[in-house]
JSON list of C-alpha atoms in Angstrom, two decimals:
[
{"chain": "A", "resi": 3, "resn": "MET", "atom": "CA", "xyz": [58.96, 39.94, -78.68]},
{"chain": "A", "resi": 4, "resn": "LYS", "atom": "CA", "xyz": [60.18, 40.70, -75.12]},
{"chain": "A", "resi": 5, "resn": "LYS", "atom": "CA", "xyz": [57.55, 43.21, -74.88]},
{"chain": "A", "resi": 6, "resn": "PHE", "atom": "CA", "xyz": [54.97, 40.66, -75.87]},
{"chain": "A", "resi": 7, "resn": "LYS", "atom": "CA", "xyz": [56.22, 38.02, -73.29]},
{"chain": "A", "resi": 8, "resn": "LYS", "atom": "CA", "xyz": [56.13, 40.48, -70.45]},
{"chain": "A", "resi": 9, "resn": "ILE", "atom": "CA", "xyz": [52.59, 41.36, -71.17]},
{"chain": "A", "resi": 10, "resn": "ILE", "atom": "CA", "xyz": [51.62, 37.70, -71.46]},
{"chain": "A", "resi": 11, "resn": "SER", "atom": "CA", "xyz": [53.45, 37.11, -68.22]},
{"chain": "A", "resi": 12, "resn": "ILE", "atom": "CA", "xyz": [51.69, 40.04, -66.55]},
{"chain": "A", "resi": 13, "resn": "LEU", "atom": "CA", "xyz": [48.41, 39.04, -67.89]},
{"chain": "A", "resi": 14, "resn": "PHE", "atom": "CA", "xyz": [49.11, 35.37, -66.45]},
{"chain": "A", "resi": 15, "resn": "ILE", "atom": "CA", "xyz": [49.91, 36.74, -63.13]},
{"chain": "A", "resi": 16, "resn": "GLY", "atom": "CA", "xyz": [46.85, 39.12, -63.05]},
{"chain": "A", "resi": 17, "resn": "VAL", "atom": "CA", "xyz": [44.44, 36.09, -63.98]},
{"chain": "A", "resi": 18, "resn": "PHE", "atom": "CA", "xyz": [46.02, 33.79, -61.37]},
{"chain": "A", "resi": 19, "resn": "VAL", "atom": "CA", "xyz": [45.64, 36.44, -58.67]},
{"chain": "A", "resi": 20, "resn": "ILE", "atom": "CA", "xyz": [41.91, 37.03, -59.53]},
{"chain": "A", "resi": 21, "resn": "PHE", "atom": "CA", "xyz": [41.09, 33.33, -59.53]},
{"chain": "A", "resi": 22, "resn": "SER", "atom": "CA", "xyz": [42.99, 33.05, -56.25]},
{"chain": "A", "resi": 23, "resn": "SER", "atom": "CA", "xyz": [41.15, 35.87, -54.63]},
{"chain": "A", "resi": 24, "resn": "ASN", "atom": "CA", "xyz": [37.75, 34.54, -55.74]},
{"chain": "A", "resi": 25, "resn": "SER", "atom": "CA", "xyz": [38.41, 31.02, -54.07]},
{"chain": "A", "resi": 26, "resn": "VAL", "atom": "CA", "xyz": [39.56, 33.01, -50.83]},
{"chain": "A", "resi": 27, "resn": "PHE", "atom": "CA", "xyz": [36.38, 35.13, -50.90]},
{"chain": "A", "resi": 28, "resn": "ALA", "atom": "CA", "xyz": [34.24, 31.69, -51.59]},
{"chain": "A", "resi": 29, "resn": "ALA", "atom": "CA", "xyz": [35.99, 30.07, -48.65]},
{"chain": "A", "resi": 30, "resn": "ASN", "atom": "CA", "xyz": [34.89, 32.83, -46.28]},
{"chain": "A", "resi": 31, "resn": "GLN", "atom": "CA", "xyz": [31.52, 32.47, -47.21]},
{"chain": "A", "resi": 32, "resn": "ILE", "atom": "CA", "xyz": [31.25, 28.95, -46.09]},
{"chain": "A", "resi": 33, "resn": "THR", "atom": "CA", "xyz": [29.28, 28.59, -43.02]},
{"chain": "A", "resi": 34, "resn": "ASP", "atom": "CA", "xyz": [30.07, 26.51, -39.94]},
{"chain": "A", "resi": 35, "resn": "LYS", "atom": "CA", "xyz": [27.65, 23.86, -41.33]},
{"chain": "A", "resi": 36, "resn": "LYS", "atom": "CA", "xyz": [30.23, 22.76, -43.94]},
{"chain": "A", "resi": 37, "resn": "ASP", "atom": "CA", "xyz": [30.71, 19.47, -41.89]},
{"chain": "A", "resi": 38, "resn": "LYS", "atom": "CA", "xyz": [27.26, 18.57, -41.43]},
{"chain": "A", "resi": 39, "resn": "ALA", "atom": "CA", "xyz": [25.54, 16.13, -43.66]},
{"chain": "A", "resi": 40, "resn": "PHE", "atom": "CA", "xyz": [22.81, 17.66, -45.93]},
{"chain": "A", "resi": 41, "resn": "VAL", "atom": "CA", "xyz": [20.24, 16.61, -48.59]},
{"chain": "A", "resi": 42, "resn": "ILE", "atom": "CA", "xyz": [19.49, 18.74, -51.79]},
{"chain": "A", "resi": 43, "resn": "VAL", "atom": "CA", "xyz": [15.69, 19.21, -52.48]},
{"chain": "A", "resi": 44, "resn": "ASN", "atom": "CA", "xyz": [14.16, 20.04, -55.67]},
{"chain": "A", "resi": 45, "resn": "GLY", "atom": "CA", "xyz": [17.76, 20.05, -57.21]},
{"chain": "A", "resi": 46, "resn": "GLN", "atom": "CA", "xyz": [18.68, 23.38, -55.62]},
{"chain": "A", "resi": 47, "resn": "GLU", "atom": "CA", "xyz": [17.78, 23.99, -51.73]},
{"chain": "A", "resi": 48, "resn": "ILE", "atom": "CA", "xyz": [20.22, 22.69, -49.25]},
{"chain": "A", "resi": 49, "resn": "VAL", "atom": "CA", "xyz": [18.75, 21.15, -46.00]},
{"chain": "A", "resi": 50, "resn": "TYR", "atom": "CA", "xyz": [21.44, 20.43, -43.43]},
{"chain": "A", "resi": 51, "resn": "GLU", "atom": "CA", "xyz": [21.29, 17.81, -40.78]},
{"chain": "A", "resi": 52, "resn": "GLY", "atom": "CA", "xyz": [18.87, 18.54, -38.06]},
{"chain": "A", "resi": 53, "resn": "GLU", "atom": "CA", "xyz": [17.09, 21.40, -39.76]},
{"chain": "A", "resi": 54, "resn": "ASN", "atom": "CA", "xyz": [13.53, 21.75, -40.88]},
{"chain": "A", "resi": 55, "resn": "TYR", "atom": "CA", "xyz": [12.23, 21.73, -44.53]},
{"chain": "A", "resi": 56, "resn": "ASP", "atom": "CA", "xyz": [9.79, 24.17, -45.93]},
{"chain": "A", "resi": 57, "resn": "ASN", "atom": "CA", "xyz": [8.78, 24.38, -49.64]},
{"chain": "A", "resi": 58, "resn": "PRO", "atom": "CA", "xyz": [7.18, 28.00, -49.76]},
{"chain": "A", "resi": 59, "resn": "ASN", "atom": "CA", "xyz": [5.84, 26.93, -53.40]},
{"chain": "A", "resi": 60, "resn": "THR", "atom": "CA", "xyz": [3.61, 24.13, -52.35]},
{"chain": "A", "resi": 61, "resn": "GLY", "atom": "CA", "xyz": [3.22, 24.86, -48.56]},
{"chain": "A", "resi": 62, "resn": "GLU", "atom": "CA", "xyz": [4.68, 21.66, -47.72]},
{"chain": "A", "resi": 63, "resn": "TYR", "atom": "CA", "xyz": [7.01, 20.99, -44.64]},
{"chain": "A", "resi": 64, "resn": "ILE", "atom": "CA", "xyz": [8.55, 18.61, -42.14]},
{"chain": "A", "resi": 65, "resn": "HIS", "atom": "CA", "xyz": [9.72, 20.43, -39.02]},
{"chain": "A", "resi": 66, "resn": "TRP", "atom": "CA", "xyz": [11.65, 18.73, -36.10]},
{"chain": "A", "resi": 67, "resn": "THR", "atom": "CA", "xyz": [10.07, 19.56, -32.56]},
{"chain": "A", "resi": 68, "resn": "GLY", "atom": "CA", "xyz": [10.32, 18.22, -28.87]},
{"chain": "A", "resi": 69, "resn": "GLU", "atom": "CA", "xyz": [13.03, 17.41, -26.55]},
{"chain": "A", "resi": 70, "resn": "ARG", "atom": "CA", "xyz": [15.66, 14.77, -26.33]},
{"chain": "A", "resi": 71, "resn": "SER", "atom": "CA", "xyz": [13.22, 12.07, -24.77]},
{"chain": "A", "resi": 72, "resn": "SER", "atom": "CA", "xyz": [12.70, 10.59, -28.19]},
{"chain": "A", "resi": 73, "resn": "ASP", "atom": "CA", "xyz": [15.18, 10.27, -30.91]},
{"chain": "A", "resi": 74, "resn": "LYS", "atom": "CA", "xyz": [12.91, 12.67, -33.07]},
{"chain": "A", "resi": 75, "resn": "ASP", "atom": "CA", "xyz": [9.56, 14.51, -32.73]},
{"chain": "A", "resi": 76, "resn": "PHE", "atom": "CA", "xyz": [8.16, 15.95, -35.93]},
{"chain": "A", "resi": 77, "resn": "THR", "atom": "CA", "xyz": [5.17, 17.77, -37.74]},
{"chain": "A", "resi": 78, "resn": "PHE", "atom": "CA", "xyz": [4.56, 17.57, -41.28]},
{"chain": "A", "resi": 79, "resn": "LYS", "atom": "CA", "xyz": [2.20, 19.01, -44.06]},
{"chain": "A", "resi": 80, "resn": "ILE", "atom": "CA", "xyz": [2.11, 17.66, -47.29]},
{"chain": "A", "resi": 81, "resn": "ARG", "atom": "CA", "xyz": [0.23, 16.72, -50.63]},
{"chain": "A", "resi": 82, "resn": "TYR", "atom": "CA", "xyz": [2.57, 13.86, -51.96]},
{"chain": "A", "resi": 83, "resn": "SER", "atom": "CA", "xyz": [5.64, 13.09, -49.72]},
{"chain": "A", "resi": 84, "resn": "VAL", "atom": "CA", "xyz": [8.19, 14.97, -48.01]},
{"chain": "A", "resi": 85, "resn": "GLN", "atom": "CA", "xyz": [11.63, 13.74, -46.46]},
{"chain": "A", "resi": 86, "resn": "SER", "atom": "CA", "xyz": [13.35, 15.24, -43.60]},
{"chain": "A", "resi": 87, "resn": "SER", "atom": "CA", "xyz": [17.13, 16.03, -42.79]},
{"chain": "A", "resi": 88, "resn": "LYS", "atom": "CA", "xyz": [19.27, 13.30, -41.37]},
{"chain": "A", "resi": 89, "resn": "PHE", "atom": "CA", "xyz": [19.10, 12.32, -37.72]},
{"chain": "A", "resi": 90, "resn": "THR", "atom": "CA", "xyz": [20.85, 9.92, -35.14]},
{"chain": "A", "resi": 91, "resn": "VAL", "atom": "CA", "xyz": [18.83, 6.70, -34.02]},
{"chain": "A", "resi": 92, "resn": "HIS", "atom": "CA", "xyz": [19.89, 5.84, -30.38]},
{"chain": "A", "resi": 93, "resn": "SER", "atom": "CA", "xyz": [18.86, 2.12, -30.86]},
{"chain": "A", "resi": 94, "resn": "SER", "atom": "CA", "xyz": [18.44, -0.98, -33.13]},
{"chain": "A", "resi": 95, "resn": "LYS", "atom": "CA", "xyz": [14.78, -0.60, -32.54]},
{"chain": "A", "resi": 96, "resn": "VAL", "atom": "CA", "xyz": [12.25, 2.12, -32.54]},
{"chain": "A", "resi": 97, "resn": "LEU", "atom": "CA", "xyz": [8.97, 3.01, -32.09]},
{"chain": "A", "resi": 98, "resn": "ILE", "atom": "CA", "xyz": [7.09, 5.03, -34.65]},
{"chain": "A", "resi": 99, "resn": "THR", "atom": "CA", "xyz": [3.91, 6.93, -33.54]},
{"chain": "A", "resi": 100, "resn": "SER", "atom": "CA", "xyz": [1.92, 9.29, -35.92]},
{"chain": "A", "resi": 101, "resn": "ASN", "atom": "CA", "xyz": [-1.45, 10.87, -36.17]},
{"chain": "A", "resi": 102, "resn": "ALA", "atom": "CA", "xyz": [-2.73, 12.82, -39.15]},
{"chain": "A", "resi": 103, "resn": "HIS", "atom": "CA", "xyz": [-5.96, 14.85, -40.63]},
{"chain": "A", "resi": 104, "resn": "ILE", "atom": "CA", "xyz": [-6.78, 16.33, -43.82]},
{"chain": "A", "resi": 105, "resn": "GLU", "atom": "CA", "xyz": [-6.96, 20.07, -44.06]},
{"chain": "A", "resi": 106, "resn": "ASN", "atom": "CA", "xyz": [-7.80, 22.43, -46.93]},
{"chain": "A", "resi": 107, "resn": "VAL", "atom": "CA", "xyz": [-5.51, 25.30, -48.16]},
{"chain": "A", "resi": 108, "resn": "TYR", "atom": "CA", "xyz": [-7.26, 27.60, -45.58]},
{"chain": "A", "resi": 109, "resn": "GLY", "atom": "CA", "xyz": [-6.05, 25.41, -42.66]},
{"chain": "A", "resi": 110, "resn": "ASN", "atom": "CA", "xyz": [-9.61, 24.12, -41.91]},
{"chain": "A", "resi": 111, "resn": "VAL", "atom": "CA", "xyz": [-9.75, 20.18, -41.02]},
{"chain": "A", "resi": 112, "resn": "LEU", "atom": "CA", "xyz": [-12.00, 18.35, -43.22]},
{"chain": "A", "resi": 113, "resn": "SER", "atom": "CA", "xyz": [-14.10, 15.42, -42.03]},
{"chain": "A", "resi": 114, "resn": "GLY", "atom": "CA", "xyz": [-14.71, 12.06, -44.12]},
{"chain": "A", "resi": 115, "resn": "TYR", "atom": "CA", "xyz": [-11.23, 11.31, -44.48]},
{"chain": "A", "resi": 116, "resn": "ASN", "atom": "CA", "xyz": [-10.73, 8.58, -41.92]},
{"chain": "A", "resi": 117, "resn": "GLY", "atom": "CA", "xyz": [-9.11, 5.57, -43.44]},
{"chain": "A", "resi": 118, "resn": "HIS", "atom": "CA", "xyz": [-6.89, 7.76, -45.77]},
{"chain": "A", "resi": 119, "resn": "LEU", "atom": "CA", "xyz": [-3.56, 6.11, -46.02]},
{"chain": "A", "resi": 120, "resn": "TYR", "atom": "CA", "xyz": [-0.26, 7.47, -45.61]},
{"chain": "A", "resi": 121, "resn": "GLN", "atom": "CA", "xyz": [3.36, 5.92, -45.03]},
{"chain": "A", "resi": 122, "resn": "VAL", "atom": "CA", "xyz": [6.18, 6.86, -42.52]},
{"chain": "A", "resi": 123, "resn": "THR", "atom": "CA", "xyz": [9.49, 5.49, -43.70]},
{"chain": "A", "resi": 124, "resn": "ILE", "atom": "CA", "xyz": [13.11, 5.38, -41.88]},
{"chain": "A", "resi": 125, "resn": "ASP", "atom": "CA", "xyz": [15.56, 5.82, -44.59]},
{"chain": "A", "resi": 126, "resn": "GLY", "atom": "CA", "xyz": [19.04, 4.75, -44.37]},
{"chain": "A", "resi": 127, "resn": "PHE", "atom": "CA", "xyz": [20.83, 2.18, -46.32]},
{"chain": "A", "resi": 128, "resn": "TYR", "atom": "CA", "xyz": [17.25, 0.40, -46.67]},
{"chain": "A", "resi": 129, "resn": "SER", "atom": "CA", "xyz": [13.98, 2.04, -46.10]},
{"chain": "A", "resi": 130, "resn": "ARG", "atom": "CA", "xyz": [11.58, 0.48, -43.41]},
{"chain": "A", "resi": 131, "resn": "ALA", "atom": "CA", "xyz": [7.94, 1.65, -43.99]},
{"chain": "A", "resi": 132, "resn": "LEU", "atom": "CA", "xyz": [4.87, 1.53, -41.69]},
{"chain": "A", "resi": 133, "resn": "GLN", "atom": "CA", "xyz": [1.41, 2.18, -43.05]},
{"chain": "A", "resi": 134, "resn": "PHE", "atom": "CA", "xyz": [-0.98, 4.57, -41.05]},
{"chain": "A", "resi": 135, "resn": "SER", "atom": "CA", "xyz": [-4.51, 5.74, -41.76]},
{"chain": "A", "resi": 136, "resn": "VAL", "atom": "CA", "xyz": [-5.87, 9.45, -41.06]},
{"chain": "A", "resi": 137, "resn": "GLY", "atom": "CA", "xyz": [-8.53, 9.25, -37.96]},
{"chain": "A", "resi": 138, "resn": "SER", "atom": "CA", "xyz": [-6.42, 8.12, -34.96]},
{"chain": "A", "resi": 139, "resn": "SER", "atom": "CA", "xyz": [-3.12, 7.98, -33.14]},
{"chain": "A", "resi": 140, "resn": "GLN", "atom": "CA", "xyz": [-1.30, 4.84, -34.36]},
{"chain": "A", "resi": 141, "resn": "SER", "atom": "CA", "xyz": [2.26, 3.33, -33.87]},
{"chain": "A", "resi": 142, "resn": "GLY", "atom": "CA", "xyz": [4.37, 0.68, -34.98]},
{"chain": "A", "resi": 143, "resn": "THR", "atom": "CA", "xyz": [7.80, -0.90, -34.75]},
{"chain": "A", "resi": 144, "resn": "ILE", "atom": "CA", "xyz": [10.71, -1.02, -36.76]},
{"chain": "A", "resi": 145, "resn": "LYS", "atom": "CA", "xyz": [13.76, -3.11, -36.40]},
{"chain": "A", "resi": 146, "resn": "GLY", "atom": "CA", "xyz": [17.01, -3.74, -37.85]},
{"chain": "A", "resi": 147, "resn": "LEU", "atom": "CA", "xyz": [18.26, -0.35, -37.47]},
{"chain": "A", "resi": 148, "resn": "LYS", "atom": "CA", "xyz": [22.23, 0.68, -36.65]},
{"chain": "A", "resi": 149, "resn": "ASN", "atom": "CA", "xyz": [22.32, 1.89, -33.21]},
{"chain": "A", "resi": 150, "resn": "GLY", "atom": "CA", "xyz": [23.88, 5.34, -33.67]},
{"chain": "A", "resi": 151, "resn": "GLY", "atom": "CA", "xyz": [23.01, 5.19, -37.57]},
{"chain": "A", "resi": 152, "resn": "SER", "atom": "CA", "xyz": [21.96, 8.17, -39.47]},
{"chain": "A", "resi": 153, "resn": "TYR", "atom": "CA", "xyz": [18.56, 7.97, -41.01]},
{"chain": "A", "resi": 154, "resn": "ARG", "atom": "CA", "xyz": [15.81, 9.99, -42.49]},
{"chain": "A", "resi": 155, "resn": "VAL", "atom": "CA", "xyz": [11.86, 10.17, -42.17]},
{"chain": "A", "resi": 156, "resn": "THR", "atom": "CA", "xyz": [9.78, 10.34, -45.35]},
{"chain": "A", "resi": 157, "resn": "ILE", "atom": "CA", "xyz": [6.11, 10.85, -44.89]},
{"chain": "A", "resi": 158, "resn": "ILE", "atom": "CA", "xyz": [4.21, 9.66, -48.10]},
{"chain": "A", "resi": 159, "resn": "ASN", "atom": "CA", "xyz": [0.70, 10.16, -48.90]},
{"chain": "A", "resi": 160, "resn": "ASN", "atom": "CA", "xyz": [-0.62, 7.02, -50.38]},
{"chain": "A", "resi": 161, "resn": "ASP", "atom": "CA", "xyz": [-4.08, 7.87, -51.39]},
{"chain": "A", "resi": 162, "resn": "TYR", "atom": "CA", "xyz": [-5.28, 10.62, -53.82]},
{"chain": "A", "resi": 163, "resn": "LEU", "atom": "CA", "xyz": [-6.00, 14.15, -52.41]},
{"chain": "A", "resi": 164, "resn": "ASP", "atom": "CA", "xyz": [-7.03, 16.99, -54.61]},
{"chain": "A", "resi": 165, "resn": "GLY", "atom": "CA", "xyz": [-4.42, 20.03, -55.24]},
{"chain": "A", "resi": 166, "resn": "ASN", "atom": "CA", "xyz": [-6.20, 21.83, -52.39]},
{"chain": "A", "resi": 167, "resn": "LYS", "atom": "CA", "xyz": [-6.00, 19.41, -49.88]},
{"chain": "A", "resi": 168, "resn": "TYR", "atom": "CA", "xyz": [-3.06, 18.69, -47.31]},
{"chain": "A", "resi": 169, "resn": "LEU", "atom": "CA", "xyz": [-2.24, 15.77, -45.17]},
{"chain": "A", "resi": 170, "resn": "VAL", "atom": "CA", "xyz": [-1.20, 17.43, -41.99]},
{"chain": "A", "resi": 171, "resn": "GLY", "atom": "CA", "xyz": [0.23, 15.65, -38.68]},
{"chain": "A", "resi": 172, "resn": "SER", "atom": "CA", "xyz": [2.83, 14.78, -36.20]},
{"chain": "A", "resi": 173, "resn": "GLY", "atom": "CA", "xyz": [4.93, 11.83, -35.10]},
{"chain": "A", "resi": 174, "resn": "SER", "atom": "CA", "xyz": [7.59, 10.74, -33.05]},
{"chain": "A", "resi": 175, "resn": "VAL", "atom": "CA", "xyz": [10.63, 8.16, -33.38]},
{"chain": "A", "resi": 176, "resn": "SER", "atom": "CA", "xyz": [11.48, 6.84, -29.90]},
{"chain": "A", "resi": 177, "resn": "PRO", "atom": "CA", "xyz": [14.17, 4.03, -29.08]},
{"chain": "A", "resi": 178, "resn": "LEU", "atom": "CA", "xyz": [12.88, 0.76, -27.65]}
]
């Protein structure tokens, strides 16, 4: 009986040591991004605040570009919709500027899509949206934001496109 208790005790201590060391190794693998806000895309991919999002399966992306002259400049390529990581807005009112065109899967610009509709939203606690159309650079104002608040940009393709076409463009979020 004493031998049995001794074996159980040793096994218990061994299991405890194994589980403790695994959590230590896992803690060492956490990067310095652990304090950053993030969004989980497609149920598995983590995109941290201020980072670009790329979907290699569909070719869709949203990339941050530019300097600090505006709150955020971005480029995008979508079929349906894509959402950015969080960024900070430095005003309660912003100017959204965007332009876009339609490309095929080979990157060739396609004509005949002027007027094709897409939406740019600023998502925080509430979503605020502006409707744009392909063919020219357009802008609009969004009010009622929290100065210093965290928001995301979402680009939504409102009109139907064949599976071999993309809505490609750029835009900016500038404080007013």
